[in-house]
Amino acid sequence: MADSWWQALSDATDPPIPDESGRPLLRDLVIDLLAALDAEPFDATVGRRVGAELADTRLGDDRVPTISARVLTDLVGHSISPDAAVRFTVLVTALGQGYQHREHALRAGCTDSAGHDADRHRDARFRVLFDSPIVAVAFGDLDGNILDANPALADMIGTSVEELRGISVYDFAHPDDRAQISALLYEQLVPAREGSVTLRHRLLRTDGTVGRAGFVVTYIRGTGRQPDYLGAVGAEISEWYDLENDLHRQARHDPLTGLPNRRYLIEQITSMSTTNTSKTDRIGICFADIDHFKDINDRHGHDTGDKVLTAVAAGLRELEREFDCFIARLGGDEFVALIAPPADTDRVGLIAHRLSSVVSIPITVNDHRLNVSVSIGAAVTPVAGVTAETLLRSADSSLHEAKARGGAQWIVHTHSTSSR
């Protein structure tokens, strides 16, 4: 990427950036920008420093920020941040600002009309960034009405710049996201009269489709008689949002059965434990294990075993719909039903009984008729402060007792009693 950047700058500028010093510099700057994309917290000033270092090479060309932004777009694909597209937009905008500021200082030292030269070059460079097809830019009043926007934003929405001027930012935001946008802008940014906020929201396009956009909105104080206003820089992040959702789902679901996995189950238990503070509310869990599953694999093969697991999962989904409980596969032949508060021994016992009856049926797989049964260990405990480890250990203890009694049965334990 650094070599491509060097080549693009050399082809466009006169004099070109020197090979012997330019390539190593650009490699270092690429590394710095990629690190900034993934850094927590995000620091946009890295972009300004990179722009200043570019200006120090004395390229003296207003197109340098735009050329750089086009080449560096591929950095987004190498970032692990879900906000990479938005962060990249902010970084290249800061790069342009840093380049402009340093160029201003350099030019001011070698011309008698430094002030006029600086203004002219500042305006030219701003126009290059504003007209860039990569960065969406808008300026609005403090009420959220758009004063001006660039073609990139208009293309994102599917309209013209002229149609954007004068409309409210809420006109192309999803109705369900408007309260959040209002809170960030008018309860945080505008009252403070300084700083920036980051928005990630659904975008309503004129063709009726819905996308995802990310913007950094900055409060800008007017000079002289000019009123204060808001400046927004952003990009469409639909592709990255979809990828993030896919990765989130894959990380929390079992690839064979499609059921939630252990990680997702632990998150659910933790959420219930922290959000339910009542000392009387209880949580329930049923820990199911397929009887003699190893024999099925050994006798009929793992392909048959996998089909048994998917058949069991299908039966558990019926249970999930019937009792509104959370079903997960822990791994192997172990499945779990999590019962949210308020749970009691009777309800958990009923679910355990239904779980056993749903799964303990003949299953025909690859012309083999298999009699499948499960053993179930269940537990009921106060939800406040309970840990996933404690809850699973309690249910697992009940499961071992059920297995010891011969399997194909269920046992429910509470903190003081047990029943069968």
Short mmCIF file of C-alpha atoms in Angstrom, two decimals:
data_model
loop_
_atom_site.label_atom_id
_atom_site.label_comp_id
_atom_site.label_asym_id
_atom_site.label_seq_id
_atom_site.Cartn_x
_atom_site.Cartn_y
_atom_site.Cartn_z
CA MET A 1 0.00 0.00 0.00
CA ALA A 2 2.87 2.38 0.79
CA ASP A 3 4.37 1.67 -2.65
CA SER A 4 1.03 2.38 -4.34
CA TRP A 5 0.73 5.60 -2.34
CA TRP A 6 4.25 6.67 -3.34
CA GLN A 7 3.53 5.90 -7.00
CA ALA A 8 0.22 7.83 -7.00
CA LEU A 9 1.84 10.91 -5.42
CA SER A 10 4.88 10.72 -7.74
CA ASP A 11 2.68 10.50 -10.83
CA ALA A 12 0.59 13.51 -9.80
CA THR A 13 3.06 15.95 -8.24
CA ASP A 14 5.93 17.98 -9.55
CA PRO A 15 8.50 17.56 -8.18
CA PRO A 16 7.64 13.95 -7.25
CA ILE A 17 8.19 12.63 -3.75
CA PRO A 18 11.77 11.27 -3.53
CA ASP A 19 12.07 7.49 -3.74
CA GLU A 20 14.86 7.01 -1.23
CA SER A 21 13.12 8.98 1.53
CA GLY A 22 9.50 8.86 0.39
CA ARG A 23 8.86 5.12 0.46
CA PRO A 24 10.12 4.57 4.04
CA LEU A 25 8.17 7.62 5.23
CA LEU A 26 4.93 6.44 3.64
CA ARG A 27 5.38 2.92 5.05
CA ASP A 28 5.65 4.41 8.54
CA LEU A 29 2.59 6.59 7.94
CA VAL A 30 0.52 3.61 6.72
CA ILE A 31 1.42 1.73 9.91
CA ASP A 32 0.46 4.75 12.03
CA LEU A 33 -2.91 5.15 10.28
CA LEU A 34 -3.80 1.46 10.58
CA ALA A 35 -2.92 1.54 14.28
CA ALA A 36 -5.11 4.63 14.69
CA LEU A 37 -8.07 2.84 13.05
CA ASP A 38 -7.95 0.08 15.68
CA ALA A 39 -6.89 2.16 18.70
CA GLU A 40 -9.11 2.54 21.77
CA PRO A 41 -9.84 5.30 22.38
CA PHE A 42 -9.83 6.56 18.80
CA ASP A 43 -7.48 9.52 18.24
CA ALA A 44 -8.16 11.55 15.08
CA THR A 45 -5.09 13.76 15.65
CA VAL A 46 -2.99 11.00 14.09
CA GLY A 47 -4.49 12.06 10.76
CA ARG A 48 -3.40 15.67 11.31
CA ARG A 49 0.16 14.57 12.10
CA VAL A 50 0.28 12.38 8.98
CA GLY A 51 -0.94 15.31 6.88
CA ALA A 52 1.71 17.59 8.38
CA GLU A 53 4.47 15.08 7.60
CA LEU A 54 3.25 14.87 4.01
CA ALA A 55 3.43 18.66 3.74
CA ASP A 56 7.00 18.56 5.04
CA THR A 57 8.00 16.65 1.89
CA ARG A 58 7.34 19.93 0.01
CA LEU A 59 5.07 18.40 -2.62
CA GLY A 60 3.14 21.67 -2.74
CA ASP A 61 0.12 20.18 -4.51
CA ASP A 62 -3.47 20.77 -3.40
CA ARG A 63 -4.46 17.29 -4.62
CA VAL A 64 -2.25 15.40 -2.15
CA PRO A 65 -5.02 14.81 0.49
CA THR A 66 -7.51 13.54 -2.10
CA ILE A 67 -4.94 11.32 -3.85
CA SER A 68 -3.93 9.93 -0.46
CA ALA A 69 -7.53 9.24 0.58
CA ARG A 70 -8.20 7.25 -2.59
CA VAL A 71 -5.14 5.04 -2.17
CA LEU A 72 -5.57 4.57 1.57
CA THR A 73 -9.22 3.45 1.37
CA ASP A 74 -8.00 -0.17 1.41
CA LEU A 75 -6.88 0.35 5.02
CA VAL A 76 -10.51 -0.10 6.09
CA GLY A 77 -10.42 -3.72 4.95
CA HIS A 78 -7.40 -4.41 7.16
CA SER A 79 -8.94 -2.93 10.30
CA ILE A 80 -10.67 -4.97 13.02
CA SER A 81 -12.73 -2.02 14.27
CA PRO A 82 -16.50 -2.15 13.55
CA ASP A 83 -16.32 1.65 13.06
CA ALA A 84 -13.40 1.43 10.62
CA ALA A 85 -15.21 3.17 7.75
CA VAL A 86 -16.24 6.13 9.91
CA ARG A 87 -12.85 6.35 11.58
CA PHE A 88 -11.13 6.30 8.20
CA THR A 89 -13.30 9.17 6.99
CA VAL A 90 -12.40 11.23 10.04
CA LEU A 91 -8.69 10.38 9.71
CA VAL A 92 -8.42 11.42 6.05
CA THR A 93 -10.32 14.61 6.81
CA ALA A 94 -7.85 15.33 9.61
CA LEU A 95 -5.04 14.43 7.22
CA GLY A 96 -6.26 17.16 4.87
CA GLN A 97 -6.45 19.63 7.73
CA GLY A 98 -2.93 18.77 8.91
CA TYR A 99 -1.57 19.05 5.38
CA GLN A 100 -3.31 22.40 4.90
CA HIS A 101 -2.10 23.84 8.22
CA ARG A 102 1.53 22.85 7.66
CA GLU A 103 1.47 24.04 4.05
CA HIS A 104 0.07 27.34 5.29
CA ALA A 105 2.98 27.73 7.69
CA LEU A 106 5.55 26.78 5.06
CA ARG A 107 4.14 29.17 2.50
CA ALA A 108 3.82 31.99 5.03
CA GLY A 109 7.57 31.89 5.50
CA CYS A 110 8.40 32.42 1.84
CA THR A 111 5.92 35.00 0.48
CA ASP A 112 5.23 38.63 1.13
CA SER A 113 1.49 38.11 0.81
CA ALA A 114 1.32 35.20 3.24
CA GLY A 115 -2.18 35.97 4.51
CA HIS A 116 -3.81 36.11 1.08
CA ASP A 117 -1.83 33.10 -0.14
CA ALA A 118 -2.85 31.08 2.90
CA ASP A 119 -6.52 31.91 2.47
CA ARG A 120 -6.43 31.02 -1.20
CA HIS A 121 -4.70 27.69 -0.68
CA ARG A 122 -6.88 26.86 2.34
CA ASP A 123 -10.02 27.41 0.31
CA ALA A 124 -8.65 25.37 -2.59
CA ARG A 125 -7.76 22.43 -0.38
CA PHE A 126 -11.08 22.53 1.40
CA ARG A 127 -12.83 22.44 -1.96
CA VAL A 128 -10.81 19.37 -2.95
CA LEU A 129 -11.95 17.53 0.19
CA PHE A 130 -15.52 18.81 -0.02
CA ASP A 131 -15.84 17.58 -3.61
CA SER A 132 -14.25 14.20 -2.82
CA PRO A 133 -16.45 11.19 -3.71
CA ILE A 134 -15.04 9.33 -0.69
CA VAL A 135 -16.05 11.58 2.20
CA ALA A 136 -19.64 12.66 2.93
CA VAL A 137 -19.65 16.23 4.29
CA ALA A 138 -22.52 18.42 5.50
CA PHE A 139 -22.95 21.67 7.41
CA GLY A 140 -26.11 22.45 9.32
CA ASP A 141 -27.58 25.01 11.67
CA LEU A 142 -28.11 24.29 15.34
CA ASP A 143 -31.68 23.13 14.63
CA GLY A 144 -30.48 20.32 12.37
CA ASN A 145 -31.30 21.90 9.00
CA ILE A 146 -28.73 21.31 6.28
CA LEU A 147 -27.06 24.47 5.00
CA ASP A 148 -24.75 22.77 2.53
CA ALA A 149 -23.65 19.26 1.60
CA ASN A 150 -21.32 17.64 -0.86
CA PRO A 151 -22.12 15.23 -3.72
CA ALA A 152 -20.90 12.21 -1.72
CA LEU A 153 -23.67 12.71 0.85
CA ALA A 154 -26.24 13.33 -1.89
CA ASP A 155 -25.22 10.10 -3.64
CA MET A 156 -25.42 8.19 -0.36
CA ILE A 157 -29.05 9.23 0.05
CA GLY A 158 -29.93 9.09 -3.65
CA THR A 159 -30.75 12.73 -4.28
CA SER A 160 -29.06 15.98 -5.35
CA VAL A 161 -27.15 18.54 -3.32
CA GLU A 162 -29.83 21.13 -4.16
CA GLU A 163 -32.55 18.90 -2.69
CA LEU A 164 -30.54 18.44 0.50
CA ARG A 165 -30.16 22.12 1.27
CA GLY A 166 -32.76 23.30 3.76
CA ILE A 167 -34.08 19.89 4.82
CA SER A 168 -33.73 18.45 8.30
CA VAL A 169 -31.22 15.70 9.07
CA TYR A 170 -34.18 13.75 10.46
CA ASP A 171 -35.68 13.50 6.97
CA PHE A 172 -33.22 10.77 6.03
CA ALA A 173 -32.79 9.16 9.45
CA HIS A 174 -34.86 6.14 10.44
CA PRO A 175 -37.76 7.13 12.76
CA ASP A 176 -36.57 4.69 15.44
CA ASP A 177 -33.13 6.37 15.50
CA ARG A 178 -34.26 9.99 15.71
CA ALA A 179 -34.54 10.09 19.51
CA GLN A 180 -30.96 8.88 19.89
CA ILE A 181 -29.69 11.42 17.35
CA SER A 182 -31.59 14.20 19.12
CA ALA A 183 -30.17 13.18 22.49
CA LEU A 184 -26.59 13.23 21.25
CA LEU A 185 -26.91 16.51 19.37
CA TYR A 186 -29.26 18.56 21.54
CA GLU A 187 -28.65 17.16 25.00
CA GLN A 188 -24.90 16.72 24.66
CA LEU A 189 -23.18 18.53 21.78
CA VAL A 190 -25.14 21.78 21.31
CA PRO A 191 -25.48 22.63 25.04
CA ALA A 192 -21.72 22.14 25.48
CA ARG A 193 -21.01 24.42 22.48
CA GLU A 194 -17.87 22.44 21.73
CA GLY A 195 -16.60 18.97 20.96
CA SER A 196 -17.80 16.15 18.71
CA VAL A 197 -20.17 13.19 18.86
CA THR A 198 -20.26 9.99 16.81
CA LEU A 199 -23.52 8.85 15.22
CA ARG A 200 -24.20 5.38 13.82
CA HIS A 201 -27.73 5.12 12.52
CA ARG A 202 -29.98 3.77 9.79
CA LEU A 203 -30.13 5.81 6.62
CA LEU A 204 -33.36 6.20 4.61
CA ARG A 205 -32.59 6.41 0.91
CA THR A 206 -34.96 8.04 -1.55
CA ASP A 207 -35.56 4.69 -3.30
CA GLY A 208 -37.05 3.28 -0.08
CA THR A 209 -34.06 1.12 0.87
CA VAL A 210 -32.36 1.36 4.25
CA GLY A 211 -28.61 1.61 4.75
CA ARG A 212 -26.26 2.30 7.63
CA ALA A 213 -24.22 5.47 8.03
CA GLY A 214 -21.65 6.74 10.48
CA PHE A 215 -20.89 10.42 11.10
CA VAL A 216 -18.70 12.47 13.37
CA VAL A 217 -20.55 15.73 14.11
CA THR A 218 -18.54 18.69 15.41
CA TYR A 219 -19.72 21.93 16.98
CA ILE A 220 -18.14 24.85 15.10
CA ARG A 221 -18.23 28.38 16.49
CA GLY A 222 -18.88 31.13 13.99
CA THR A 223 -16.51 34.03 13.53
CA GLY A 224 -17.56 37.67 13.51
CA ARG A 225 -21.26 37.86 12.76
CA GLN A 226 -21.38 34.30 11.49
CA PRO A 227 -23.58 32.05 13.70
CA ASP A 228 -22.40 28.79 15.21
CA TYR A 229 -23.10 25.68 13.15
CA LEU A 230 -22.56 21.92 13.02
CA GLY A 231 -20.18 20.14 10.68
CA ALA A 232 -20.59 16.44 9.87
CA VAL A 233 -18.13 14.09 8.20
CA GLY A 234 -19.11 10.50 7.49
CA ALA A 235 -19.49 7.48 5.26
CA GLU A 236 -21.90 4.67 4.53
CA ILE A 237 -21.08 1.60 6.64
CA SER A 238 -23.82 -0.82 5.52
CA GLU A 239 -21.37 -3.46 4.34
CA TRP A 240 -19.33 -3.27 7.54
CA TYR A 241 -22.44 -3.28 9.70
CA ASP A 242 -23.69 -6.45 7.97
CA LEU A 243 -20.27 -8.05 8.37
CA GLU A 244 -20.19 -7.12 12.06
CA ASN A 245 -23.64 -8.67 12.57
CA ASP A 246 -22.59 -11.84 10.74
CA LEU A 247 -19.45 -12.17 12.85
CA HIS A 248 -21.46 -11.48 16.01
CA ARG A 249 -23.93 -14.22 15.12
CA GLN A 250 -21.25 -16.73 14.12
CA ALA A 251 -19.44 -16.17 17.41
CA ARG A 252 -22.60 -16.90 19.41
CA HIS A 253 -24.23 -19.76 17.52
CA ASP A 254 -23.42 -23.41 16.97
CA PRO A 255 -22.64 -24.00 13.26
CA LEU A 256 -24.22 -27.50 13.18
CA THR A 257 -27.61 -26.88 14.80
CA GLY A 258 -27.86 -23.09 14.55
CA LEU A 259 -28.68 -22.91 18.25
CA PRO A 260 -26.99 -20.37 20.56
CA ASN A 261 -23.68 -21.65 21.93
CA ARG A 262 -22.03 -21.61 25.37
CA ARG A 263 -20.77 -18.03 24.93
CA TYR A 264 -24.26 -16.73 24.14
CA LEU A 265 -25.76 -18.72 27.04
CA ILE A 266 -23.28 -17.25 29.52
CA GLU A 267 -24.09 -13.75 28.26
CA GLN A 268 -27.79 -14.42 28.81
CA ILE A 269 -27.25 -15.71 32.36
CA THR A 270 -25.02 -12.74 33.19
CA SER A 271 -27.57 -10.29 31.81
CA MET A 272 -30.42 -11.85 33.82
CA SER A 273 -28.27 -11.87 36.95
CA THR A 274 -27.30 -8.21 36.70
CA THR A 275 -30.68 -6.81 35.64
CA ASN A 276 -32.81 -8.74 38.17
CA THR A 277 -31.96 -7.53 41.68
CA SER A 278 -35.00 -8.95 43.47
CA LYS A 279 -34.04 -11.41 46.19
CA THR A 280 -37.18 -13.46 45.55
CA ASP A 281 -36.95 -13.89 41.75
CA ARG A 282 -35.43 -17.18 40.65
CA ILE A 283 -33.82 -18.47 37.49
CA GLY A 284 -34.08 -22.03 36.19
CA ILE A 285 -31.94 -24.22 33.95
CA CYS A 286 -32.31 -27.68 32.41
CA PHE A 287 -29.11 -29.46 31.38
CA ALA A 288 -29.87 -32.27 28.88
CA ASP A 289 -27.49 -35.00 27.74
CA ILE A 290 -28.34 -37.59 25.05
CA ASP A 291 -28.15 -41.10 26.47
CA HIS A 292 -25.58 -43.43 24.87
CA PHE A 293 -24.67 -40.88 22.18
CA LYS A 294 -21.14 -42.28 21.89
CA ASP A 295 -22.61 -45.64 20.92
CA ILE A 296 -24.58 -43.96 18.10
CA ASN A 297 -21.39 -42.40 16.74
CA ASP A 298 -19.38 -45.60 17.10
CA ARG A 299 -22.00 -47.85 15.50
CA HIS A 300 -23.46 -45.62 12.77
CA GLY A 301 -20.80 -42.97 12.20
CA HIS A 302 -20.45 -39.28 12.98
CA ASP A 303 -22.63 -38.25 10.05
CA THR A 304 -25.55 -40.09 11.68
CA GLY A 305 -24.60 -38.59 15.04
CA ASP A 306 -24.73 -35.08 13.55
CA LYS A 307 -28.18 -35.73 12.13
CA VAL A 308 -29.38 -36.93 15.53
CA LEU A 309 -28.10 -33.68 17.05
CA THR A 310 -29.94 -31.57 14.46
CA ALA A 311 -33.15 -33.58 15.03
CA VAL A 312 -32.87 -33.04 18.78
CA ALA A 313 -32.27 -29.32 18.17
CA ALA A 314 -35.44 -29.14 16.06
CA GLY A 315 -37.42 -30.67 18.91
CA LEU A 316 -35.93 -28.20 21.39
CA ARG A 317 -37.02 -25.28 19.19
CA GLU A 318 -40.61 -26.47 19.66
CA LEU A 319 -40.02 -26.35 23.41
CA GLU A 320 -38.57 -22.85 23.08
CA ARG A 321 -41.69 -21.61 21.30
CA GLU A 322 -44.00 -23.33 23.79
CA PHE A 323 -42.40 -22.05 27.00
CA ASP A 324 -40.51 -18.96 25.82
CA CYS A 325 -37.21 -20.24 27.20
CA PHE A 326 -33.68 -19.86 25.86
CA ILE A 327 -32.27 -22.99 24.19
CA ALA A 328 -28.54 -23.50 23.59
CA ARG A 329 -26.09 -26.25 22.64
CA LEU A 330 -23.05 -26.36 24.91
CA GLY A 331 -21.14 -28.77 22.69
CA GLY A 332 -21.08 -32.47 22.01
CA ASP A 333 -24.47 -33.92 22.97
CA GLU A 334 -25.19 -31.36 25.70
CA PHE A 335 -28.13 -28.96 25.41
CA VAL A 336 -29.52 -26.38 27.81
CA ALA A 337 -32.88 -24.71 28.39
CA LEU A 338 -32.60 -21.46 30.38
CA ILE A 339 -35.78 -20.27 32.12
CA ALA A 340 -35.93 -16.55 32.88
CA PRO A 341 -37.37 -15.19 36.15
CA PRO A 342 -39.82 -15.73 37.66
CA ALA A 343 -39.03 -19.44 37.69
CA ASP A 344 -39.93 -22.04 40.29
CA THR A 345 -39.55 -25.77 40.78
CA ASP A 346 -42.97 -26.55 39.27
CA ARG A 347 -42.33 -24.58 36.07
CA VAL A 348 -38.79 -25.90 35.62
CA GLY A 349 -40.03 -29.45 36.34
CA LEU A 350 -42.75 -29.06 33.70
CA ILE A 351 -40.20 -27.86 31.14
CA ALA A 352 -37.85 -30.72 32.02
CA HIS A 353 -40.70 -33.21 31.55
CA ARG A 354 -41.66 -31.70 28.18
CA LEU A 355 -38.02 -31.58 27.10
CA SER A 356 -37.68 -35.27 27.83
CA SER A 357 -40.86 -36.14 25.92
CA VAL A 358 -40.00 -33.95 22.91
CA VAL A 359 -36.55 -35.51 22.49
CA SER A 360 -37.15 -39.08 23.68
CA ILE A 361 -38.71 -40.35 20.46
CA PRO A 362 -37.59 -42.70 17.66
CA ILE A 363 -35.55 -40.85 15.02
CA THR A 364 -34.96 -42.25 11.54
CA VAL A 365 -31.56 -41.27 10.15
CA ASN A 366 -29.94 -42.77 7.04
CA ASP A 367 -32.42 -45.68 7.12
CA HIS A 368 -31.60 -46.33 10.77
CA ARG A 369 -34.42 -46.13 13.31
CA LEU A 370 -32.83 -44.93 16.54
CA ASN A 371 -34.50 -44.75 19.93
CA VAL A 372 -33.14 -41.54 21.43
CA SER A 373 -33.59 -40.50 25.04
CA VAL A 374 -32.08 -37.82 27.25
CA SER A 375 -31.17 -37.44 30.89
CA ILE A 376 -31.83 -34.04 32.41
CA GLY A 377 -30.38 -32.27 35.38
CA ALA A 378 -32.14 -29.07 36.38
CA ALA A 379 -31.66 -26.36 38.97
CA VAL A 380 -33.61 -23.43 40.39
CA THR A 381 -31.80 -20.66 42.25
CA PRO A 382 -32.18 -16.98 43.16
CA VAL A 383 -31.17 -14.94 40.11
CA ALA A 384 -29.61 -11.93 41.84
CA GLY A 385 -25.84 -12.31 41.76
CA VAL A 386 -25.84 -15.84 40.35
CA THR A 387 -22.94 -16.70 38.04
CA ALA A 388 -23.11 -18.83 34.92
CA GLU A 389 -20.48 -21.15 36.33
CA THR A 390 -22.46 -21.75 39.53
CA LEU A 391 -25.74 -22.35 37.70
CA LEU A 392 -24.21 -24.75 35.17
CA ARG A 393 -22.35 -26.62 37.90
CA SER A 394 -25.58 -27.10 39.87
CA ALA A 395 -27.46 -28.40 36.81
CA ASP A 396 -24.53 -30.64 35.87
CA SER A 397 -24.57 -32.15 39.36
CA SER A 398 -28.26 -32.98 38.92
CA LEU A 399 -27.49 -34.49 35.51
CA HIS A 400 -24.88 -36.82 36.95
CA GLU A 401 -27.41 -38.00 39.52
CA ALA A 402 -29.97 -38.67 36.77
CA LYS A 403 -27.36 -40.63 34.78
CA ALA A 404 -26.41 -42.62 37.88
CA ARG A 405 -30.02 -43.69 38.27
CA GLY A 406 -30.01 -45.21 34.81
CA GLY A 407 -30.69 -42.23 32.55
CA ALA A 408 -33.82 -41.28 30.61
CA GLN A 409 -35.12 -39.27 33.56
CA TRP A 410 -34.94 -35.77 35.00
CA ILE A 411 -34.05 -34.31 38.38
CA VAL A 412 -34.60 -30.76 39.60
CA HIS A 413 -32.51 -29.29 42.41
CA THR A 414 -33.19 -26.08 44.29
CA HIS A 415 -30.92 -24.51 46.89
CA SER A 416 -32.60 -26.66 49.56
CA THR A 417 -34.75 -29.38 47.97
CA SER A 418 -34.87 -31.74 45.03
CA SER A 419 -37.70 -33.51 43.22
CA ARG A 420 -38.13 -36.08 40.48
#
